[in-house]
Every structure is written in structure tokens, then in C-alpha cells.
Coordinates of C-alpha atoms and ligand atoms in Angstrom, one line a residue:
M1195 CA -9.7 -32.5 -0.2
T1196 CA -9.8 -30.0 2.9
H1197 CA -5.8 -28.6 1.6
K1198 CA -8.1 -27.6 -2.1
R1199 CA -10.4 -26.3 -0.7
E1200 CA -8.2 -23.4 1.8
N1201 CA -6.3 -22.8 -1.1
W1202 CA -9.2 -21.5 -2.8
S1203 CA -10.5 -19.5 -0.5
S1204 CA -7.1 -18.1 0.6
N1205 CA -7.1 -17.2 -4.2
F1206 CA -11.0 -16.0 -3.6
G1207 CA -9.7 -13.8 -0.5
F1208 CA -7.0 -11.7 -2.2
I1209 CA -8.7 -12.1 -5.8
M1210 CA -12.2 -10.0 -4.1
A1211 CA -9.4 -7.6 -2.2
A1212 CA -7.2 -7.2 -5.3
A1213 CA -10.8 -6.8 -7.4
S1214 CA -11.9 -3.8 -4.9
S1215 CA -8.7 -1.8 -5.3
A1216 CA -9.5 -1.6 -9.0
I1217 CA -13.1 -1.3 -8.9
G1218 CA -13.5 2.2 -7.4
L1219 CA -14.1 6.0 -9.2
G1220 CA -11.7 4.3 -11.9
N1221 CA -15.0 2.5 -13.2
L1222 CA -17.6 4.8 -12.4
W1223 CA -16.8 8.3 -12.7
K1224 CA -13.9 8.2 -14.6
F1225 CA -14.4 5.8 -17.4
P1226 CA -17.6 6.5 -17.8
Y1227 CA -16.2 10.5 -18.4
M1228 CA -13.4 9.7 -20.2
T1229 CA -15.5 7.6 -23.2
G1230 CA -17.5 10.6 -23.4
M1231 CA -14.5 12.7 -23.9
N1232 CA -12.4 10.6 -26.4
G1233 CA -15.2 9.9 -28.9
G1234 CA -17.1 6.7 -27.2
A1235 CA -16.7 3.3 -28.9
I1236 CA -13.3 3.6 -30.4
F1237 CA -11.8 4.7 -27.1
L1238 CA -13.8 1.7 -25.7
I1239 CA -12.2 -0.7 -28.1
I1240 CA -8.7 1.4 -28.1
Y1241 CA -9.0 0.8 -24.0
L1242 CA -9.7 -2.8 -23.8
V1243 CA -6.8 -4.0 -26.7
F1244 CA -4.5 -2.7 -24.3
I1245 CA -6.4 -4.8 -21.3
I1246 CA -5.1 -7.1 -22.7
L1247 CA -1.6 -5.9 -24.5
L1248 CA -0.8 -4.0 -21.4
G1249 CA -3.2 -4.4 -18.2
I1250 CA -2.9 -8.1 -18.3
P1251 CA 0.9 -9.0 -18.5
I1252 CA 1.4 -5.6 -15.7
L1253 CA -0.4 -6.8 -13.9
L1254 CA 0.3 -10.7 -13.8
S1255 CA 4.6 -9.2 -13.2
E1256 CA 3.0 -6.3 -10.0
M1257 CA 1.4 -9.6 -8.0
A1258 CA 4.2 -11.7 -8.7
I1259 CA 7.4 -9.4 -8.0
G1260 CA 5.0 -8.9 -4.7
R1261 CA 4.6 -12.9 -3.7
N1262 CA 7.9 -13.0 -4.4
T1263 CA 9.7 -10.7 -2.2
Q1264 CA 7.3 -10.4 0.1
L1265 CA 7.4 -6.4 0.4
N1266 CA 6.4 -2.6 -0.2
P1267 CA 7.5 -2.0 -3.8
L1268 CA 10.3 0.4 -2.9
G1269 CA 11.7 -2.8 0.0
A1270 CA 10.4 -5.1 -3.2
Y1271 CA 12.9 -3.2 -6.2
K1272 CA 15.6 -2.5 -3.7
K1273 CA 16.1 -6.9 -2.6
I1274 CA 15.9 -8.1 -6.4
N1275 CA 18.7 -5.0 -7.7
K1276 CA 18.9 -2.1 -5.5
K1277 CA 19.7 0.3 -8.9
W1278 CA 15.9 -0.2 -9.8
S1279 CA 14.3 1.1 -6.8
F1280 CA 13.8 4.2 -8.4
V1281 CA 10.5 2.2 -9.9
G1282 CA 9.5 2.1 -6.0
A1283 CA 9.9 5.6 -5.3
I1284 CA 7.9 6.5 -8.5
G1285 CA 4.7 5.0 -7.5
I1286 CA 4.9 5.9 -3.9
L1287 CA 4.9 9.3 -5.3
C1288 CA 2.3 8.8 -7.9
S1289 CA -0.1 7.3 -5.2
F1290 CA 0.1 10.4 -3.0
I1291 CA -0.9 12.3 -6.3
I1292 CA -4.0 9.8 -7.3
L1293 CA -5.4 9.7 -4.0
S1294 CA -5.0 13.6 -3.0
Y1295 CA -8.4 14.3 -5.4
Y1296 CA -9.8 10.9 -5.7
S1297 CA -10.3 12.1 -2.1
V1298 CA -11.9 15.1 -3.3
I1299 CA -14.7 13.3 -5.9
G1300 CA -15.2 10.8 -2.4
G1301 CA -16.1 13.4 -1.3
W1302 CA -19.2 14.2 -3.6
V1303 CA -20.3 10.9 -3.7
I1304 CA -20.3 11.6 0.3
K1305 CA -22.1 14.9 -0.8
Y1306 CA -24.6 12.8 -2.5
I1307 CA -25.6 10.3 -0.6
V1308 CA -26.3 12.7 2.0
S1309 CA -28.4 15.1 -0.1
F1310 CA -30.6 11.0 -1.3
I1311 CA -31.0 11.0 2.8
S1312 CA -32.5 14.2 2.7
G1313 CA -34.9 12.7 0.7
S1314 CA -35.6 15.6 -1.8
K1315 CA -34.8 14.5 -5.1
I1316 CA -31.6 16.5 -6.7
K1317 CA -33.8 19.1 -9.3
D1318 CA -32.1 20.6 -12.2
S1319 CA -28.8 18.4 -11.2
F1320 CA -26.5 20.4 -13.8
T1321 CA -26.9 23.4 -11.8
Y1322 CA -27.3 21.4 -8.4
F1323 CA -23.8 20.1 -9.3
E1324 CA -22.4 23.7 -11.0
N1325 CA -23.5 24.9 -7.4
F1326 CA -21.7 22.1 -5.4
V1327 CA -18.0 22.2 -7.1
S1328 CA -18.0 25.8 -7.8
Q1329 CA -18.1 26.6 -3.9
P1330 CA -15.3 27.6 -2.0
L1331 CA -15.4 25.5 1.7
E1332 CA -18.6 22.6 1.5
P1333 CA -16.3 20.5 -1.2
I1334 CA -13.3 20.9 0.8
L1335 CA -15.2 20.0 4.3
W1336 CA -17.0 16.7 2.5
H1337 CA -13.3 15.7 0.9
L1338 CA -11.4 16.2 4.5
L1339 CA -14.5 13.7 5.8
F1340 CA -13.2 11.3 3.1
M1341 CA -9.6 11.4 3.7
I1342 CA -10.6 11.1 7.7
I1343 CA -12.8 8.2 6.8
T1344 CA -9.9 6.4 4.6
V1345 CA -6.9 7.9 7.6
S1346 CA -9.6 6.1 10.6
I1347 CA -9.4 2.5 8.4
V1348 CA -5.4 2.8 7.0
T1349 CA -4.5 3.3 11.1
F1350 CA -6.5 1.3 13.0
G1351 CA -5.5 -1.5 10.6
I1352 CA -9.0 -2.4 9.6
S1353 CA -8.3 -2.5 6.0
K1354 CA -8.4 -6.0 6.0
G1355 CA -12.3 -6.3 8.0
I1356 CA -13.8 -3.4 5.4
E1357 CA -12.2 -5.9 2.1
R1358 CA -14.5 -8.4 3.5
I1359 CA -17.6 -6.5 3.3
S1360 CA -16.4 -6.8 0.0
K1361 CA -18.2 -9.9 -0.6
I1362 CA -21.8 -7.8 -0.1
F1363 CA -20.8 -4.2 -1.7
L1364 CA -19.6 -5.9 -4.7
P1365 CA -22.8 -8.0 -5.4
A1366 CA -24.4 -5.2 -4.1
L1367 CA -22.9 -3.3 -6.9
L1368 CA -23.3 -5.5 -9.7
F1369 CA -27.4 -5.2 -8.5
L1370 CA -27.6 -1.6 -8.7
I1371 CA -26.1 -0.7 -11.6
L1372 CA -27.7 -3.5 -13.8
I1373 CA -31.3 -1.5 -12.6
V1374 CA -29.5 1.3 -13.1
A1375 CA -28.6 0.2 -17.3
I1376 CA -31.6 -0.8 -17.8
K1377 CA -34.0 1.9 -16.7
S1378 CA -31.2 4.6 -18.4
L1379 CA -31.7 1.7 -21.6
S1380 CA -35.1 2.6 -21.6
L1381 CA -35.0 6.0 -21.8
P1382 CA -36.5 7.4 -24.9
N1383 CA -33.6 9.1 -27.1
S1384 CA -31.6 6.3 -24.9
N1385 CA -30.3 5.0 -28.6
E1386 CA -28.1 7.2 -29.8
G1387 CA -25.9 7.3 -26.8
L1388 CA -26.4 3.0 -27.0
K1389 CA -25.1 3.6 -30.4
F1390 CA -21.8 6.7 -29.0
F1391 CA -20.9 3.9 -26.8
I1392 CA -20.2 0.6 -29.3
V1393 CA -20.8 1.2 -32.6
P1394 CA -17.6 3.7 -34.1
N1395 CA -17.5 6.5 -35.6
F1396 CA -14.3 8.6 -37.0
K1397 CA -16.3 11.4 -37.7
G1398 CA -14.6 13.3 -34.3
I1399 CA -10.4 12.0 -35.7
N1400 CA -9.5 14.4 -38.2
S1401 CA -5.5 13.8 -37.8
F1402 CA -3.6 10.6 -36.5
N1403 CA -2.9 13.5 -33.5
D1404 CA -6.5 13.0 -32.4
F1405 CA -5.9 9.3 -32.5
L1406 CA -3.1 8.9 -30.4
N1407 CA -3.8 11.1 -27.6
I1408 CA -6.8 8.8 -27.6
C1409 CA -4.4 6.1 -27.2
L1410 CA -3.0 8.3 -24.6
H1411 CA -5.9 8.2 -22.5
A1412 CA -6.9 4.9 -23.3
M1413 CA -3.2 3.4 -21.9
G1414 CA -3.4 6.2 -18.8
Q1415 CA -7.5 4.9 -18.2
V1416 CA -6.0 1.0 -17.8
F1417 CA -3.5 1.9 -15.6
F1418 CA -5.9 3.8 -13.2
S1419 CA -8.8 1.1 -13.5
L1420 CA -6.3 -2.1 -12.4
S1421 CA -4.3 -0.1 -10.0
L1422 CA -1.0 -0.6 -11.8
G1423 CA 2.5 0.9 -12.6
M1424 CA 2.2 2.0 -9.0
G1425 CA 2.8 -1.0 -6.5
A1426 CA -0.6 -0.9 -4.9
L1427 CA -0.4 -4.6 -6.3
I1428 CA 3.1 -5.6 -5.4
T1429 CA 2.1 -4.3 -1.8
Y1430 CA -1.1 -6.8 -2.2
G1431 CA 0.9 -9.8 -3.3
S1432 CA 3.3 -9.6 -0.6
Y1433 CA 0.5 -10.8 1.5
L1434 CA 0.1 -13.9 -1.0
S1435 CA 0.5 -17.2 0.2
K1436 CA 3.2 -19.0 -2.0
D1437 CA 0.7 -21.7 -3.0
T1438 CA -1.8 -19.0 -4.8
N1439 CA -2.9 -19.4 -8.5
L1440 CA -1.4 -16.1 -9.9
K1441 CA -2.5 -16.4 -13.7
K1442 CA -5.6 -17.1 -12.9
S1443 CA -6.0 -13.9 -10.5
A1444 CA -4.4 -12.1 -13.5
I1445 CA -7.6 -13.0 -15.8
I1446 CA -9.9 -12.7 -13.2
I1447 CA -9.8 -9.5 -11.8
P1448 CA -9.4 -7.4 -15.7
L1449 CA -12.9 -9.4 -16.2
L1450 CA -14.1 -7.7 -13.7
D1451 CA -12.8 -4.0 -13.9
T1452 CA -13.5 -4.6 -17.2
L1453 CA -17.1 -5.7 -16.7
F1454 CA -17.7 -3.1 -13.8
A1455 CA -16.6 -0.3 -16.4
I1456 CA -19.0 -1.3 -19.3
L1457 CA -21.9 -1.4 -17.3
A1458 CA -20.8 2.2 -15.7
G1459 CA -20.4 3.2 -19.6
L1460 CA -24.0 1.6 -20.1
A1461 CA -25.4 3.1 -17.5
I1462 CA -24.6 6.5 -18.2
L1463 CA -23.9 7.1 -21.6
P1464 CA -27.6 6.8 -22.9
A1465 CA -28.9 8.9 -20.4
V1466 CA -26.3 11.2 -21.1
F1467 CA -28.3 11.4 -24.5
A1468 CA -31.9 10.9 -23.1
F1469 CA -31.3 13.7 -21.8
G1470 CA -29.6 15.9 -24.1
Y1471 CA -26.6 16.6 -22.2
K1472 CA -23.2 16.5 -23.5
P1473 CA -20.8 12.9 -22.9
Q1474 CA -17.8 15.9 -23.7
S1475 CA -18.7 17.4 -19.7
G1476 CA -15.9 15.5 -18.1
P1477 CA -15.4 14.9 -14.5
G1478 CA -19.0 15.7 -13.7
L1479 CA -20.9 13.5 -16.1
I1480 CA -21.6 10.9 -13.0
F1481 CA -22.7 13.7 -10.9
Q1482 CA -24.2 15.7 -13.2
V1483 CA -26.5 12.6 -15.2
L1484 CA -27.2 9.9 -13.1
P1485 CA -29.5 11.9 -10.4
A1486 CA -32.2 12.8 -13.6
V1487 CA -32.6 9.2 -14.4
F1488 CA -33.1 8.3 -10.6
N1489 CA -35.7 11.3 -10.8
S1490 CA -37.0 9.4 -13.9
M1491 CA -37.6 6.2 -11.7
N1492 CA -40.3 5.2 -9.1
F1493 CA -38.2 4.3 -5.8
G1494 CA -35.6 7.1 -7.5
I1495 CA -34.7 8.3 -4.0
I1496 CA -33.9 4.9 -3.0
F1497 CA -31.8 3.8 -5.3
G1498 CA -30.1 6.7 -5.6
F1499 CA -28.9 7.0 -2.4
M1500 CA -28.6 3.0 -2.3
F1501 CA -26.1 3.8 -5.3
F1502 CA -24.1 6.6 -4.0
L1503 CA -23.4 4.2 -1.5
V1504 CA -21.7 1.6 -3.2
V1505 CA -19.9 4.0 -4.8
F1506 CA -18.6 5.2 -1.4
F1507 CA -17.5 1.4 0.0
A1508 CA -15.9 1.0 -4.3
A1509 CA -14.1 3.9 -4.0
I1510 CA -13.3 3.8 -0.4
T1511 CA -11.6 0.5 -0.9
S1512 CA -9.7 1.8 -3.5
S1513 CA -8.0 5.0 -1.0
I1514 CA -7.0 2.5 1.4
S1515 CA -5.4 0.7 -1.6
L1516 CA -3.8 3.8 -2.1
L1517 CA -2.8 4.9 1.4
E1518 CA -1.7 2.3 2.2
V1519 CA 1.2 1.9 -0.2
V1520 CA 2.6 5.4 1.4
A1521 CA 2.1 4.2 4.6
S1522 CA 3.8 0.7 4.4
F1523 CA 7.6 2.7 2.6
C1524 CA 7.1 4.9 5.5
I1525 CA 6.3 1.7 8.5
D1526 CA 9.4 0.3 6.8
T1527 CA 12.1 3.5 5.6
F1528 CA 11.2 5.8 8.5
K1529 CA 10.8 3.5 11.0
W1530 CA 7.6 5.7 11.8
S1531 CA 4.5 4.7 13.6
R1532 CA 1.7 3.0 12.1
R1533 CA -0.3 6.3 12.7
K1534 CA 2.7 9.3 11.9
S1535 CA 2.7 7.2 8.7
T1536 CA -0.8 7.6 7.8
F1537 CA -1.9 11.3 9.9
L1538 CA 1.2 12.8 8.5
P1539 CA 1.4 11.7 4.4
A1540 CA -2.6 12.4 4.3
F1541 CA -2.7 15.5 6.4
I1542 CA -0.2 16.6 3.1
M1543 CA -2.5 14.9 0.0
F1544 CA -5.5 16.8 1.5
L1545 CA -3.9 19.8 1.6
I1546 CA -2.6 19.6 -2.4
G1547 CA -6.4 18.3 -2.8
T1548 CA -8.1 21.3 -1.5
F1549 CA -6.3 22.9 -4.7
A1550 CA -7.5 20.6 -6.6
S1551 CA -11.4 20.8 -5.2
L1552 CA -10.8 24.4 -5.5
S1553 CA -9.9 24.0 -9.2
F1554 CA -13.9 23.6 -9.7
G1555 CA -15.1 27.2 -8.7
P1556 CA -11.6 30.1 -7.6
L1557 CA -8.9 28.7 -9.3
K1558 CA -11.1 27.0 -12.3
N1559 CA -8.6 29.7 -14.4
T1560 CA -5.6 29.7 -12.7
T1561 CA -3.8 27.3 -15.0
L1562 CA -0.4 26.2 -16.1
L1563 CA -0.1 25.2 -19.5
N1564 CA -3.6 25.2 -19.9
M1565 CA -4.5 22.8 -17.2
N1566 CA -5.3 23.7 -13.8
V1567 CA -4.9 21.8 -10.2
F1568 CA -7.2 19.1 -10.7
D1569 CA -5.9 18.8 -14.8
I1570 CA -2.4 18.4 -13.9
A1571 CA -2.6 16.9 -10.8
T1572 CA -4.7 13.9 -13.4
F1573 CA -2.1 14.1 -16.3
L1574 CA 1.0 13.5 -14.2
S1575 CA -0.6 10.1 -12.2
D1576 CA -2.4 8.5 -15.3
K1577 CA -0.3 9.6 -18.2
I1578 CA 2.9 10.3 -17.0
L1579 CA 4.4 8.6 -12.7
M1580 CA 1.8 5.2 -13.5
P1581 CA 2.8 4.3 -17.8
L1582 CA 6.7 4.9 -16.3
G1583 CA 6.1 2.9 -13.7
G1584 CA 4.7 0.0 -15.8
L1585 CA 7.6 1.0 -18.8
F1586 CA 10.3 0.8 -16.4
M1587 CA 8.0 -2.6 -14.2
C1588 CA 9.0 -4.5 -17.7
L1589 CA 11.9 -3.7 -18.6
F1590 CA 13.1 -4.1 -14.7
V1591 CA 11.3 -7.6 -15.5
G1592 CA 11.9 -8.7 -18.5
Y1593 CA 15.5 -7.6 -18.9
V1594 CA 16.9 -7.4 -15.0
W1595 CA 15.2 -9.7 -12.7
G1596 CA 14.2 -12.1 -15.9
I1597 CA 11.3 -14.6 -17.9
K1598 CA 12.5 -17.0 -15.9
N1599 CA 12.6 -16.0 -12.9
I1600 CA 10.0 -14.5 -13.1
S1601 CA 8.3 -17.5 -14.7
N1602 CA 9.5 -19.4 -11.8
E1603 CA 7.3 -17.4 -9.2
I1604 CA 4.3 -17.6 -11.9
T1605 CA 4.4 -21.6 -11.9
N1606 CA 4.8 -21.9 -8.0
N1607 CA 7.8 -23.4 -9.3
G1608 CA 7.2 -25.3 -11.9
K1609 CA 4.4 -27.1 -10.3
L1610 CA 1.1 -25.5 -12.1
S1611 CA 1.7 -24.6 -16.5
F1612 CA 2.1 -21.8 -18.7
R1613 CA 1.7 -22.7 -21.7
L1614 CA 1.7 -18.7 -22.5
E1615 CA 4.9 -18.0 -21.3
P1616 CA 6.5 -17.0 -24.9
V1617 CA 3.7 -14.0 -25.4
F1618 CA 3.7 -13.2 -21.6
S1619 CA 7.2 -12.5 -22.9
I1620 CA 7.3 -11.1 -26.0
L1621 CA 4.6 -8.8 -23.9
I1622 CA 6.5 -8.0 -21.1
K1623 CA 10.3 -7.7 -23.5
Y1624 CA 8.6 -5.7 -26.3
I1625 CA 5.4 -5.0 -27.1
A1626 CA 4.6 -3.1 -23.4
P1627 CA 7.4 -0.6 -23.3
A1628 CA 7.6 0.0 -26.9
L1629 CA 3.2 0.2 -26.6
I1630 CA 3.7 2.7 -23.9
L1631 CA 6.9 4.5 -25.7
I1632 CA 5.7 5.3 -28.6
I1633 CA 2.4 6.4 -26.9
F1634 CA 5.0 8.7 -25.0
I1635 CA 6.9 10.4 -26.7
T1636 CA 4.3 11.3 -29.9
T1637 CA 1.6 12.4 -27.0
L1638 CA 4.7 14.4 -25.3
F1639 CA 6.6 16.4 -27.6
Ligands
LIG1327 N1 -7.9 1.4 -9.5 C1 -8.9 2.5 -8.4 C2 -10.0 3.0 -9.5 O1 -10.4 2.7 -10.7 C3 -7.8 3.6 -8.1 C4 -6.8 3.3 -7.5 C5 -5.8 3.7 -8.5 C6 -6.4 2.7 -6.7 C7 -4.0 3.2 -8.0 C8 -5.4 1.6 -6.0 C9 -3.9 2.8 -6.7 O2 -10.3 3.4 -8.6

């Protein structure tokens, strides 16, 4: 009896920790604007299909690799087969790039919390946002603050404590998004937005190429949102005890993550149409639209404050998982102290992020191949490195480590059943790699 309860509670703790790495700005900030830019419902449908075909099998595999080896991503690949260590290296590079710009957006969230604390409504939220991000200095200071908070948590090794907070803030986030979604859906003309989000409209797709482009974005979003393809879940899996049920986690985590993404879509897209904004407006979308929703609510300032506060928590629990990947690598490989392993990489990330931040203002038009620094960073991480990491991981699991070995890990050496093993095997060996390759080759070349 006692044994059972302990089991459950450790599984529950892991699911909360992994879910709080997964649920973050990817769901609340990125998913709505990606959906807006990629044709609405069609994007949503492709996204959901990819969660099943790519997200779940890759998530399960990463956790299994982590738990089997009990090591950081680089060490994990090295232990099973030395030649494949480069996959771990891709992941570490990727965490580096993501955190650089993640922290910039995290900084915007802090700025909005502070604006709501000052008690004034944000009027004309579109101009407010544009004025804020186009300044050279202020957004960088908030970005610095976000990075300092992330570094402090990882340096003092109190990540576990923070993750415990997720038991409070995840339900709070759920509650607040629900309220905003209900408000947003009750605004005049919000129907258009709901339709945009759930009824496919093929008018915007003029060629097969357009369709493939949406697929590329949806794939990138699946990797980003579930924290896949870069070792975060190998790192988390390595802390798992041998008797937890990996299969269960691999279903619950994507379910929770997708729930938050869809609710964020419902909170934002109807309001976009109700206030006459454009769904294609890009990374500023939630920062422009939500203040307008809060303005139209009773106690809007308080709701606005609470909302951005929980978004901040969601962002921090994701950013610490990103920094943890890099830090644990530096500790293991270079034998640096924990302090050095967090400070030094974070400092470099801060510098890269500075350029990402400036690309919303002074460096807006400084581009390479039509992309500014922010675009290049997201392109590299979401569309190249994470899918590449995922592709290699599938090949590694399918053909090097082998389905038999991973199946042993997933079933806790035969103690649990794994009826879907044949399906899993086909997904990991053929379908997932083929999908990633096809999308890659057709859109990038
Ligand atoms: N999944 C996180 C989010 O949705 C971002 C993230 C990506 C975290 C990769 C860790 C690793 O915000």
C-alpha cells in the first residue's frame, strides 16, 4: 500500500516537473502567433497530428534514454554509443540559442507585470507594445533581469523547489486562461476568431509549397512546445527512478501541454478579431491583444497582473530547464563549478539575446537572407536543430540502441505491458524520420 502511494507520488512529481518545462512561452506566446501566421485551423490540425506521430514517440524515447543512462544528453549518447555523442552536442547548442531569445520574451513578460502593478490600464496596447520593444535599452534591461533570475535559481540548485511551486501555479494558470478565454469568446465579433481557429479554410493555401511551409512551422512548434530534440527530457529522465511508468508520462505530458496551447489560442485569437487586429502580426500578438482584453474587463488590472505573473512562472520553469541542460554539461565535461557552469554560458546567452532584442528596434532591418537576429535564432533552433536532434534520436533508438533495448526500459524490464510496441517501432524507425526528412528537404532546399 505505502509502496504504491510512493510510486504514484514520484510519478506525479516527475510529470509536474516535465510539464512545467514543457508548458511555457511556447504555449502562451508562441502557439497563438504561430497559429495566426499559418492559417489558423489548418495549422492546429497539422500540429495535433504531429503531436501524435512525432511528439509522443520522441518524448517517450528521450525519457527512456535519460532514465537508462542516468546522464546528461552528451554523456547519455556517449554511454550507449560513442559515435552518437554529436546528437547530445546538437542539443546543448540548441538550448544555448533558445535561452538567448527566450529570455528576451521573458523580459517582456516582467515589463508587463510591472506595468499592471503600477495600476494603470495599458491604453492603445498596440502602440504601447511597439514603443516598448523598439527602444534600444529598456527591453535589454528586462531581458537581463529575467536571465539573472534564471541563473540564480539554477546556481543555487533550488530548481527542485521552484518546480514544486508548479503544483500551485499550473492550476492557477489554467484558471486564469479559462477566464480570459471566456471573456474573449464573449466579445462582439469574436466568432470570426473562433472560426479562424477551429474551421479549416484552404483559401490562404495557394500552393503545395505553402502547405509544406505550414508543416515546417507546425513541426518546429511541436518540438519547441514539448521541449524535444535537445535533451531537456533526457536530463529530466535521468532523475527518474526505475519503477516509474514512462508510457503514462508520455501521454499525460503532451495532453497537458496541448490543453494549455489550445486554451491560449482560445483566449487570444477570438480577441484578435474582436479588436480588429491582424492574426499575422507575429511575436507581439499576445502583448498587443491581451491588454485590450483586460481593459474591457472588470478588475482588468488585477487580472492582467495575475495573468502575466503566472505566465512569468511558466516561463521561468522552462528557462531553468534550458539552462540546466547547458550547466550539467559544463559541470560533467569541463569539471567547472556549478556557479561557473551557469554564469559563463548565461553571460554569452545574454549577449546573443541582446542582439535578438535589438532586432525589434534599431536592428530591425539588419538582416541576413531576409531574417533579422531574432528570426535567425528561432529558425536555427525550431526549424533546424531541434528537428535534426529528433531525427538523429529516432535513428539512434531505431537502429543503434534498438527497439528491444528501449522496450525493456519502457516496460521496466518486462514488468509493464507495452501493447503498442509495434506501432511505436514503426513510428520511431520509419514514420517520424521520414516525416522530418521530407519536410526538411522540401522546405529548406
Ligand atoms: N517547451 C518550452 C515552452 O513551451 C520551451 C523549451 C524548449 C524548454 C526546449 C526547454 C527545452 O516554453
